[in-house]
Short mmCIF file of C-alpha atoms and ligand atoms in Angstrom, two decimals:
data_model
loop_
_atom_site.label_atom_id
_atom_site.label_comp_id
_atom_site.label_asym_id
_atom_site.label_seq_id
_atom_site.Cartn_x
_atom_site.Cartn_y
_atom_site.Cartn_z
CA UNK T 24 14.90 18.46 -16.75
CA UNK T 25 13.44 15.87 -14.40
CA UNK T 26 10.77 13.46 -15.63
CA UNK T 27 7.82 14.89 -13.67
CA UNK T 28 5.16 16.67 -15.73
CA UNK T 29 3.34 19.35 -13.75
CA UNK T 30 0.01 20.55 -15.06
CA UNK T 31 0.82 24.21 -15.65
CA UNK T 32 -2.85 25.15 -16.20
CA UNK T 33 -3.59 24.75 -12.49
CA UNK T 34 -3.83 27.86 -10.34
CA UNK T 35 -2.06 26.54 -7.24
CA UNK T 36 1.40 25.02 -7.03
CA UNK T 37 1.23 22.99 -3.87
CA UNK T 38 -1.31 21.69 -1.36
CA UNK T 39 -0.54 19.51 1.64
CA UNK T 40 -2.92 17.53 3.83
CA UNK T 41 -2.18 16.54 7.40
CA UNK T 42 -1.37 18.00 10.75
CA UNK T 43 -1.19 21.59 11.85
CA UNK T 44 0.38 21.63 15.29
CA UNK T 45 2.54 23.60 17.67
CA UNK T 46 6.26 23.12 18.28
CA UNK T 47 7.54 24.23 21.67
CA UNK T 48 11.27 24.36 21.16
CA UNK T 49 13.56 24.40 24.17
CA UNK T 50 15.20 27.76 24.75
CA UNK T 51 17.84 26.35 27.08
CA UNK T 52 19.61 24.01 24.70
CA UNK T 53 22.19 21.31 25.36
CA UNK T 54 20.35 19.93 28.37
CA UNK T 55 17.68 17.32 29.03
CA UNK T 56 13.98 18.12 29.16
CA UNK T 57 13.97 17.75 32.95
CA UNK T 58 16.21 20.81 33.15
CA UNK T 59 14.53 22.81 30.40
CA UNK T 60 12.35 25.56 31.77
CA UNK T 61 11.26 27.73 28.83
CA UNK T 62 10.20 27.11 25.27
CA UNK T 63 9.41 29.19 22.21
CA UNK T 64 6.17 28.54 20.41
CA UNK T 65 6.16 27.98 16.64
CA UNK T 66 3.72 26.50 14.14
CA UNK T 67 4.73 22.86 13.60
CA UNK T 68 3.69 19.55 12.14
CA UNK T 69 5.73 18.16 9.33
CA UNK T 70 3.32 18.91 6.43
CA UNK T 71 2.74 22.41 7.81
CA UNK T 72 6.49 23.00 7.89
CA UNK T 73 6.88 21.79 4.30
CA UNK T 74 4.03 24.03 3.13
CA UNK T 75 5.55 27.04 4.88
CA UNK T 76 8.86 26.17 3.19
CA UNK T 77 7.18 26.06 -0.23
CA UNK T 78 5.44 29.39 0.40
CA UNK T 79 8.70 31.04 1.50
CA UNK T 80 10.15 29.88 -1.82
CA UNK T 81 7.41 31.74 -3.64
CA UNK T 82 5.13 28.80 -4.43
CA UNK T 83 1.38 29.38 -4.34
CA UNK T 84 0.50 27.04 -1.50
CA UNK T 85 -2.55 25.88 0.41
CA UNK T 86 -3.43 23.42 3.16
CA UNK T 87 -6.15 20.88 3.91
CA UNK T 88 -6.44 20.31 7.63
CA UNK T 89 -8.33 20.75 10.88
CA UNK T 90 -7.45 22.96 13.81
CA UNK T 91 -8.77 23.21 17.34
CA UNK T 92 -11.38 25.88 18.04
CA UNK T 93 -9.12 27.72 20.46
CA UNK T 94 -6.24 30.18 20.72
CA UNK T 95 -3.74 27.66 19.36
CA UNK T 96 -5.88 26.85 16.36
CA UNK T 97 -6.29 30.56 15.60
CA UNK T 98 -2.54 31.15 16.02
CA UNK T 99 -1.84 28.45 13.41
CA UNK T 100 -4.32 29.77 10.84
CA UNK T 101 -3.08 33.32 11.34
CA UNK T 102 0.55 32.24 10.86
CA UNK T 103 -0.28 30.36 7.66
CA UNK T 104 -2.12 33.37 6.29
CA UNK T 105 0.76 35.69 7.16
CA UNK T 106 2.91 33.35 5.08
CA UNK T 107 0.56 33.68 2.09
CA UNK T 108 -0.79 30.13 2.51
CA UNK T 109 -4.39 29.64 1.48
CA UNK T 110 -6.44 28.34 4.43
CA UNK T 111 -9.84 28.05 2.74
CA UNK T 112 -9.79 24.24 3.27
CA UNK T 113 -8.55 24.46 6.87
CA UNK T 114 -11.61 23.66 8.96
CA UNK T 115 -12.16 24.32 12.64
CA UNK T 116 -13.07 21.44 14.92
CA UNK T 117 -16.35 21.76 16.83
CA UNK T 118 -15.95 18.78 19.17
CA UNK T 119 -13.51 20.18 21.71
CA UNK T 120 -10.46 18.51 20.17
CA UNK T 121 -7.06 19.96 21.00
CA UNK T 122 -3.98 21.12 19.12
CA UNK T 123 -1.11 18.62 19.01
CA UNK T 124 1.97 19.85 20.86
CA UNK T 125 5.58 18.85 20.23
CA UNK T 126 8.00 19.74 23.02
CA UNK T 127 11.52 19.47 21.76
CA UNK T 128 14.44 18.36 23.86
CA UNK T 129 17.82 19.53 22.57
CA UNK T 130 20.42 17.61 24.61
CA UNK T 131 23.15 18.27 22.07
CA UNK T 132 23.26 19.14 18.38
CA UNK T 133 23.07 15.43 17.58
CA UNK T 134 20.94 14.15 20.44
CA UNK T 135 17.46 15.61 20.09
CA UNK T 136 14.06 14.14 20.79
CA UNK T 137 10.45 15.19 20.70
CA UNK T 138 7.86 14.73 23.41
CA UNK T 139 4.45 14.72 21.74
CA UNK T 140 1.07 15.52 23.28
CA UNK T 141 -1.49 14.23 20.82
CA UNK T 142 -4.48 13.03 22.81
CA UNK T 143 -7.73 14.02 21.07
CA UNK T 144 -5.74 15.89 18.41
CA UNK T 145 -7.83 18.06 16.09
CA UNK T 146 -5.79 17.23 12.97
CA UNK T 147 -6.77 13.55 13.11
CA UNK T 148 -10.47 14.52 13.13
CA UNK T 149 -10.45 15.81 9.56
CA UNK T 150 -13.32 13.98 7.83
CA UNK T 151 -13.54 12.96 4.16
CA UNK T 152 -16.59 15.21 3.73
CA UNK T 153 -14.39 18.17 4.72
CA UNK T 154 -11.96 17.66 1.83
CA UNK T 155 -13.17 19.70 -1.12
CA UNK T 156 -12.66 18.04 -4.50
CA UNK T 157 -12.51 21.38 -6.31
CA UNK T 158 -9.78 22.51 -3.91
CA UNK T 159 -7.60 19.45 -4.59
CA UNK T 160 -8.29 19.81 -8.31
CA UNK T 161 -6.59 23.24 -8.41
CA UNK T 162 -3.12 22.09 -7.42
CA UNK T 163 -0.12 20.93 -9.45
CA UNK T 164 1.28 19.01 -6.46
CA UNK T 165 -0.54 17.35 -3.58
CA UNK T 166 1.52 16.17 -0.60
CA UNK T 167 0.22 13.67 1.90
CA UNK T 168 1.87 13.07 5.22
CA UNK T 169 1.88 9.53 6.62
CA UNK T 170 0.94 10.49 10.15
CA UNK T 171 -2.49 11.55 8.91
CA UNK T 172 -3.15 7.87 8.12
CA UNK T 173 -2.90 6.91 11.78
CA UNK T 174 -6.57 7.25 12.70
CA UNK T 175 -10.03 7.58 11.23
CA UNK T 176 -11.51 9.82 9.97
CA UNK T 177 -8.27 11.54 8.92
CA UNK T 178 -7.13 8.27 7.28
CA UNK T 179 -10.16 8.21 4.97
CA UNK T 180 -9.78 11.92 4.29
CA UNK T 181 -6.25 11.23 3.02
CA UNK T 182 -7.33 8.32 0.81
CA UNK T 183 -10.11 10.44 -0.67
CA UNK T 184 -7.62 13.23 -1.31
CA UNK T 185 -5.40 10.72 -3.10
CA UNK T 186 -8.35 9.78 -5.34
CA UNK T 187 -9.15 13.42 -6.10
CA UNK T 188 -5.50 14.23 -6.78
CA UNK T 189 -5.14 11.32 -9.19
CA UNK T 190 -8.45 12.12 -10.91
CA UNK T 191 -7.35 15.71 -11.50
CA UNK T 192 -3.81 14.96 -12.62
CA UNK T 193 -1.77 16.29 -9.71
CA UNK T 194 1.72 15.02 -8.96
CA UNK T 195 1.27 13.23 -5.64
CA UNK T 196 4.06 13.30 -3.07
CA UNK T 197 4.14 10.99 -0.06
CA UNK T 198 6.24 12.09 2.89
CA UNK T 199 6.33 8.94 5.00
CA UNK T 200 6.68 10.99 8.20
CA UNK T 201 6.38 7.98 10.52
CA UNK T 202 5.72 8.97 14.14
CA UNK T 203 5.21 5.78 16.15
CA UNK T 204 3.24 7.38 19.00
CA UNK T 205 0.17 8.01 16.84
CA UNK T 206 -0.13 4.36 15.77
CA UNK T 207 -1.43 1.33 17.62
CA UNK T 208 0.80 -1.32 16.01
CA UNK T 209 3.64 -1.58 13.54
CA UNK T 210 1.60 -3.99 11.40
CA UNK T 211 -1.30 -1.56 11.09
CA UNK T 212 1.15 1.19 10.23
CA UNK T 213 2.89 -0.78 7.50
CA UNK T 214 -0.41 -1.85 5.90
CA UNK T 215 -1.72 1.70 5.54
CA UNK T 216 1.60 3.18 4.54
CA UNK T 217 1.98 0.63 1.76
CA UNK T 218 -1.58 1.23 0.52
CA UNK T 219 -0.91 4.95 0.29
CA UNK T 220 2.57 4.67 -1.22
CA UNK T 221 1.17 2.63 -4.13
CA UNK T 222 -0.77 5.69 -5.24
CA UNK T 223 2.05 8.25 -5.14
CA UNK T 224 4.43 9.63 -7.77
CA UNK T 225 7.18 10.74 -5.40
CA UNK T 226 7.94 8.90 -2.15
CA UNK T 227 10.27 10.46 0.42
CA UNK T 228 11.40 8.80 3.65
CA UNK T 229 14.31 7.90 5.84
CA UNK T 230 15.92 4.46 5.70
CA UNK T 231 14.22 3.62 9.02
CA UNK T 232 10.83 4.65 7.64
CA UNK T 233 11.20 2.40 4.60
CA UNK T 234 12.31 -0.42 6.93
CA UNK T 235 9.00 -0.04 8.77
CA UNK T 236 7.07 -0.33 5.49
CA UNK T 237 9.02 -3.45 4.51
CA UNK T 238 8.27 -5.37 7.67
CA UNK T 239 6.32 -8.02 5.72
CA UNK T 240 9.08 -8.56 3.18
CA UNK T 241 12.06 -9.74 5.21
CA UNK T 242 15.04 -7.57 5.80
CA UNK T 243 15.52 -5.61 2.56
CA UNK T 244 17.57 -2.63 3.88
CA UNK T 245 19.03 -2.11 0.43
CA UNK T 246 18.10 1.27 -0.97
CA UNK T 247 17.99 0.13 -4.60
CA UNK T 248 15.69 -2.81 -3.82
CA UNK T 249 13.50 -0.63 -1.62
CA UNK T 250 13.00 1.91 -4.38
CA UNK T 251 12.60 -0.67 -7.14
CA UNK T 252 9.42 -2.10 -5.66
CA UNK T 253 7.57 1.20 -6.01
CA UNK T 254 8.26 1.60 -9.72
CA UNK T 255 5.85 -1.30 -10.32
CA UNK T 256 3.13 1.00 -8.98
CA UNK T 257 2.83 4.74 -9.55
CA UNK T 258 6.20 6.03 -8.35
CA UNK T 259 8.51 8.01 -10.58
CA UNK T 260 10.99 9.13 -7.90
CA UNK T 261 11.85 7.47 -4.58
CA UNK T 262 14.09 9.38 -2.16
CA UNK T 263 15.76 7.65 0.78
CA UNK T 264 17.24 10.00 3.38
CA UNK T 265 20.25 9.16 5.53
CA UNK T 266 20.58 12.12 7.92
CA UNK T 267 24.02 13.76 7.84
CA UNK T 268 25.14 11.15 5.31
CA UNK T 269 22.84 12.69 2.71
CA UNK T 270 20.20 11.09 0.55
CA UNK T 271 19.79 9.02 -2.56
CA UNK T 272 17.05 9.33 -5.17
CA UNK T 273 16.06 6.58 -7.56
CA UNK T 274 14.09 7.22 -10.72
CA UNK T 275 11.89 4.94 -12.77
CA UNK T 276 14.39 4.97 -15.66
CA UNK T 277 16.86 3.05 -13.44
CA UNK T 278 19.09 6.02 -12.57
CA UNK T 279 20.16 6.97 -9.05
CA UNK T 280 21.36 10.34 -7.76
CA UNK T 281 23.21 11.23 -4.55
CA UNK T 282 22.12 14.34 -2.70
CA UNK T 283 24.87 16.80 -1.81
CA UNK T 284 25.07 17.79 1.84
CA UNK T 285 26.16 21.19 3.10
CA UNK T 286 27.99 22.25 6.23
CA UNK T 287 25.85 23.38 9.13
CA UNK T 288 26.30 24.87 12.58
CA UNK T 289 23.79 22.39 13.94
CA UNK T 290 21.57 23.53 16.80
CA UNK T 291 19.14 20.61 16.54
CA UNK T 292 18.43 17.82 14.09
CA UNK T 293 14.67 18.10 13.63
CA UNK T 294 13.36 20.07 10.71
CA UNK T 295 15.99 18.64 8.37
CA UNK T 296 13.54 16.41 6.55
CA UNK T 297 10.85 19.06 6.16
CA UNK T 298 13.17 21.73 4.78
CA UNK T 299 14.85 19.16 2.55
CA UNK T 300 11.43 18.20 1.14
CA UNK T 301 10.50 21.84 0.50
CA UNK T 302 13.76 22.60 -1.29
CA UNK T 303 13.73 19.37 -3.27
CA UNK T 304 10.12 19.82 -4.43
CA UNK T 305 10.74 23.47 -5.26
CA UNK T 306 13.63 22.40 -7.49
CA UNK T 307 11.57 19.70 -9.21
CA UNK T 308 8.81 22.23 -9.87
CA UNK T 309 11.34 24.52 -11.56
CA UNK T 310 12.17 21.64 -13.90
CA UNK T 311 15.65 21.24 -12.42
CA UNK T 312 17.61 18.01 -12.60
CA UNK T 313 17.10 15.63 -9.68
CA UNK T 314 20.60 16.16 -8.24
CA UNK T 315 20.28 19.94 -8.41
CA UNK T 316 16.91 19.73 -6.63
CA UNK T 317 18.42 17.45 -3.97
CA UNK T 318 21.27 19.88 -3.40
CA UNK T 319 18.79 22.72 -2.99
CA UNK T 320 16.92 20.63 -0.41
CA UNK T 321 20.18 19.75 1.34
CA UNK T 322 21.15 23.41 1.64
CA UNK T 323 17.68 24.35 2.93
CA UNK T 324 18.06 21.57 5.53
CA UNK T 325 21.43 22.91 6.67
CA UNK T 326 19.90 26.36 7.15
CA UNK T 327 17.02 24.99 9.25
CA UNK T 328 19.13 22.73 11.47
CA UNK T 329 21.37 25.73 12.13
CA UNK T 330 18.30 27.61 13.42
CA UNK T 331 16.09 27.33 16.48
CA UNK T 332 12.78 26.61 14.76
CA UNK T 333 11.55 24.48 11.87
CA UNK T 334 8.69 26.50 10.36
CA UNK T 335 9.92 29.99 11.08
CA UNK T 336 13.42 29.19 9.81
CA UNK T 337 12.27 27.98 6.40
CA UNK T 338 14.42 29.89 3.89
CA UNK T 339 13.59 31.86 0.77
CA UNK T 340 15.10 30.91 -2.59
CA UNK T 341 17.64 33.75 -2.28
CA UNK T 342 18.66 32.60 1.19
CA UNK T 343 19.29 29.06 -0.08
CA UNK T 344 21.26 30.30 -3.09
CA UNK T 345 23.36 32.60 -0.91
CA UNK T 346 23.98 29.75 1.54
CA UNK T 347 25.19 27.49 -1.26
CA UNK T 348 27.52 30.23 -2.55
CA UNK T 349 28.91 30.86 0.93
CA UNK T 350 29.52 27.14 1.45
CA UNK T 351 31.28 26.93 -1.92
CA UNK T 352 33.47 29.92 -0.94
CA UNK T 353 34.41 28.22 2.31
CA UNK T 354 32.67 30.90 4.39
CA UNK T 355 30.45 28.33 6.14
CA UNK T 356 31.99 25.28 7.72
CA UNK T 357 30.43 22.66 9.96
CA UNK T 358 30.48 23.22 13.69
N1 LIG I 429 23.94 17.08 10.27
C1 LIG I 429 23.59 17.40 9.01
N2 LIG I 429 24.42 18.17 8.27
C2 LIG I 429 24.08 18.54 7.01
N3 LIG I 429 22.94 18.17 6.39
C3 LIG I 429 22.07 17.39 7.08
C4 LIG I 429 22.35 16.95 8.42
N4 LIG I 429 21.31 16.21 8.84
C5 LIG I 429 20.42 16.16 7.81
N5 LIG I 429 20.88 16.86 6.75
C6 LIG I 429 20.22 17.05 5.46
O1 LIG I 429 18.82 16.90 5.60
C7 LIG I 429 18.34 15.79 4.83
C8 LIG I 429 17.22 15.10 5.57
O2 LIG I 429 17.68 14.72 6.85
P1 LIG I 429 17.18 13.41 7.60
O3 LIG I 429 17.72 13.54 9.00
O4 LIG I 429 17.59 12.21 6.85
O5 LIG I 429 15.60 13.55 7.56
P2 LIG I 429 14.52 13.58 8.73
O6 LIG I 429 14.68 14.92 9.43
O7 LIG I 429 13.23 13.43 8.02
O8 LIG I 429 14.86 12.42 9.65
C9 LIG I 429 19.58 14.93 4.58
O9 LIG I 429 19.45 14.15 3.42
C10 LIG I 429 20.66 15.98 4.46
O10 LIG I 429 20.66 16.56 3.16
O1 LIG I 430 6.08 17.07 12.78
C1 LIG I 430 5.84 17.46 13.92
O2 LIG I 430 4.74 17.29 14.48
C2 LIG I 430 6.91 18.17 14.67
C3 LIG I 430 7.68 19.05 13.73
O3 LIG I 430 7.13 20.32 13.64
C4 LIG I 430 9.08 18.99 14.25
O4 LIG I 430 9.65 20.12 14.49
C5 LIG I 430 9.82 17.94 13.50
O5 LIG I 430 9.96 16.88 14.04
C6 LIG I 430 10.30 18.13 12.13
O6 LIG I 430 10.43 16.89 11.46
P1 LIG I 430 11.67 16.48 10.53
O7 LIG I 430 11.83 17.53 9.49
O8 LIG I 430 11.28 15.16 9.94
O9 LIG I 430 12.90 16.38 11.39
#
């Protein structure tokens, strides 16, 4: 058992708030963007990917967000619905805003980058008045994604969602999800990230993301010290991710747990964090121990980084279990 107490009377398992975007993933891999000519379109945006991952694992999931009033916006909503994700709090922009695009460059399995087009992005136009309290109140878990704090009115919509989630007893998860291009300064970023993190039960981020949040506190860069700060606020679990070197989770009772990593035939690195979050949160919601939940997330991540997409490659529970078995039998080895 982990220490989190989910309110089992609620009708939905998981709701995320944040961006619904499009990933355009390079078809011709192992080359720079300048030489990449064709791309495959997928639903993207980190919180969207995590929600799709939760739904694939059988969780009753929903989303709070805003999409453009165009073909891309309709493609996103349709894809969510096909994945059994409730879209009743996904609103359509009426101001001519556009869908955020992420073109991925896959230079090698370890050298990947993302070129973002996020001018006038619809997701950042979500207003507080468009977040329905009764919708938030239904969910056992509410996940907020840090990028949604980058601009008003989305920023206020997230803080209001945090208030509703706390009021109605949800477990609140903060995926730091720091994307520098949506922010105007590192100071502004750190201020808002810290204000949000104070209100969350589970905080998940990479070492670099926590470094950004600690910019006013000298050079901490020690995982234990980083996590310790948040236990004075609301946090019960703090997870610090270290790419292919795995992850470490700290809990309020002073314990720490290392996340197992699994072999992968890596096509690209992005999507690791989102699939890890889905698998980890799924495990926690089953009442599994922290390390078992981390391993489940690690295996989900290995599946997704061995695939071309992020969202579309999100595995089912059976796929993750089979993957773990095959790794344990030596059938899957790293490329
Ligand atoms: N090359 C890899 N091989 C196996 N597992 C990986 C690899 N890269 C990432 N992972 C898994 O995915 C998790 C999250 O990856 P990370 O790169 O730290 O997150 P993000 O994608 O958010 O930057 C890691 O803790 C690890 O379990
Ligand atoms: O989050 C985005 O806007 C782009 C994602 O859809 C993308 O594929 C990605 O970067 C995934 O993030 P990660 O899991 O943190 O690597």
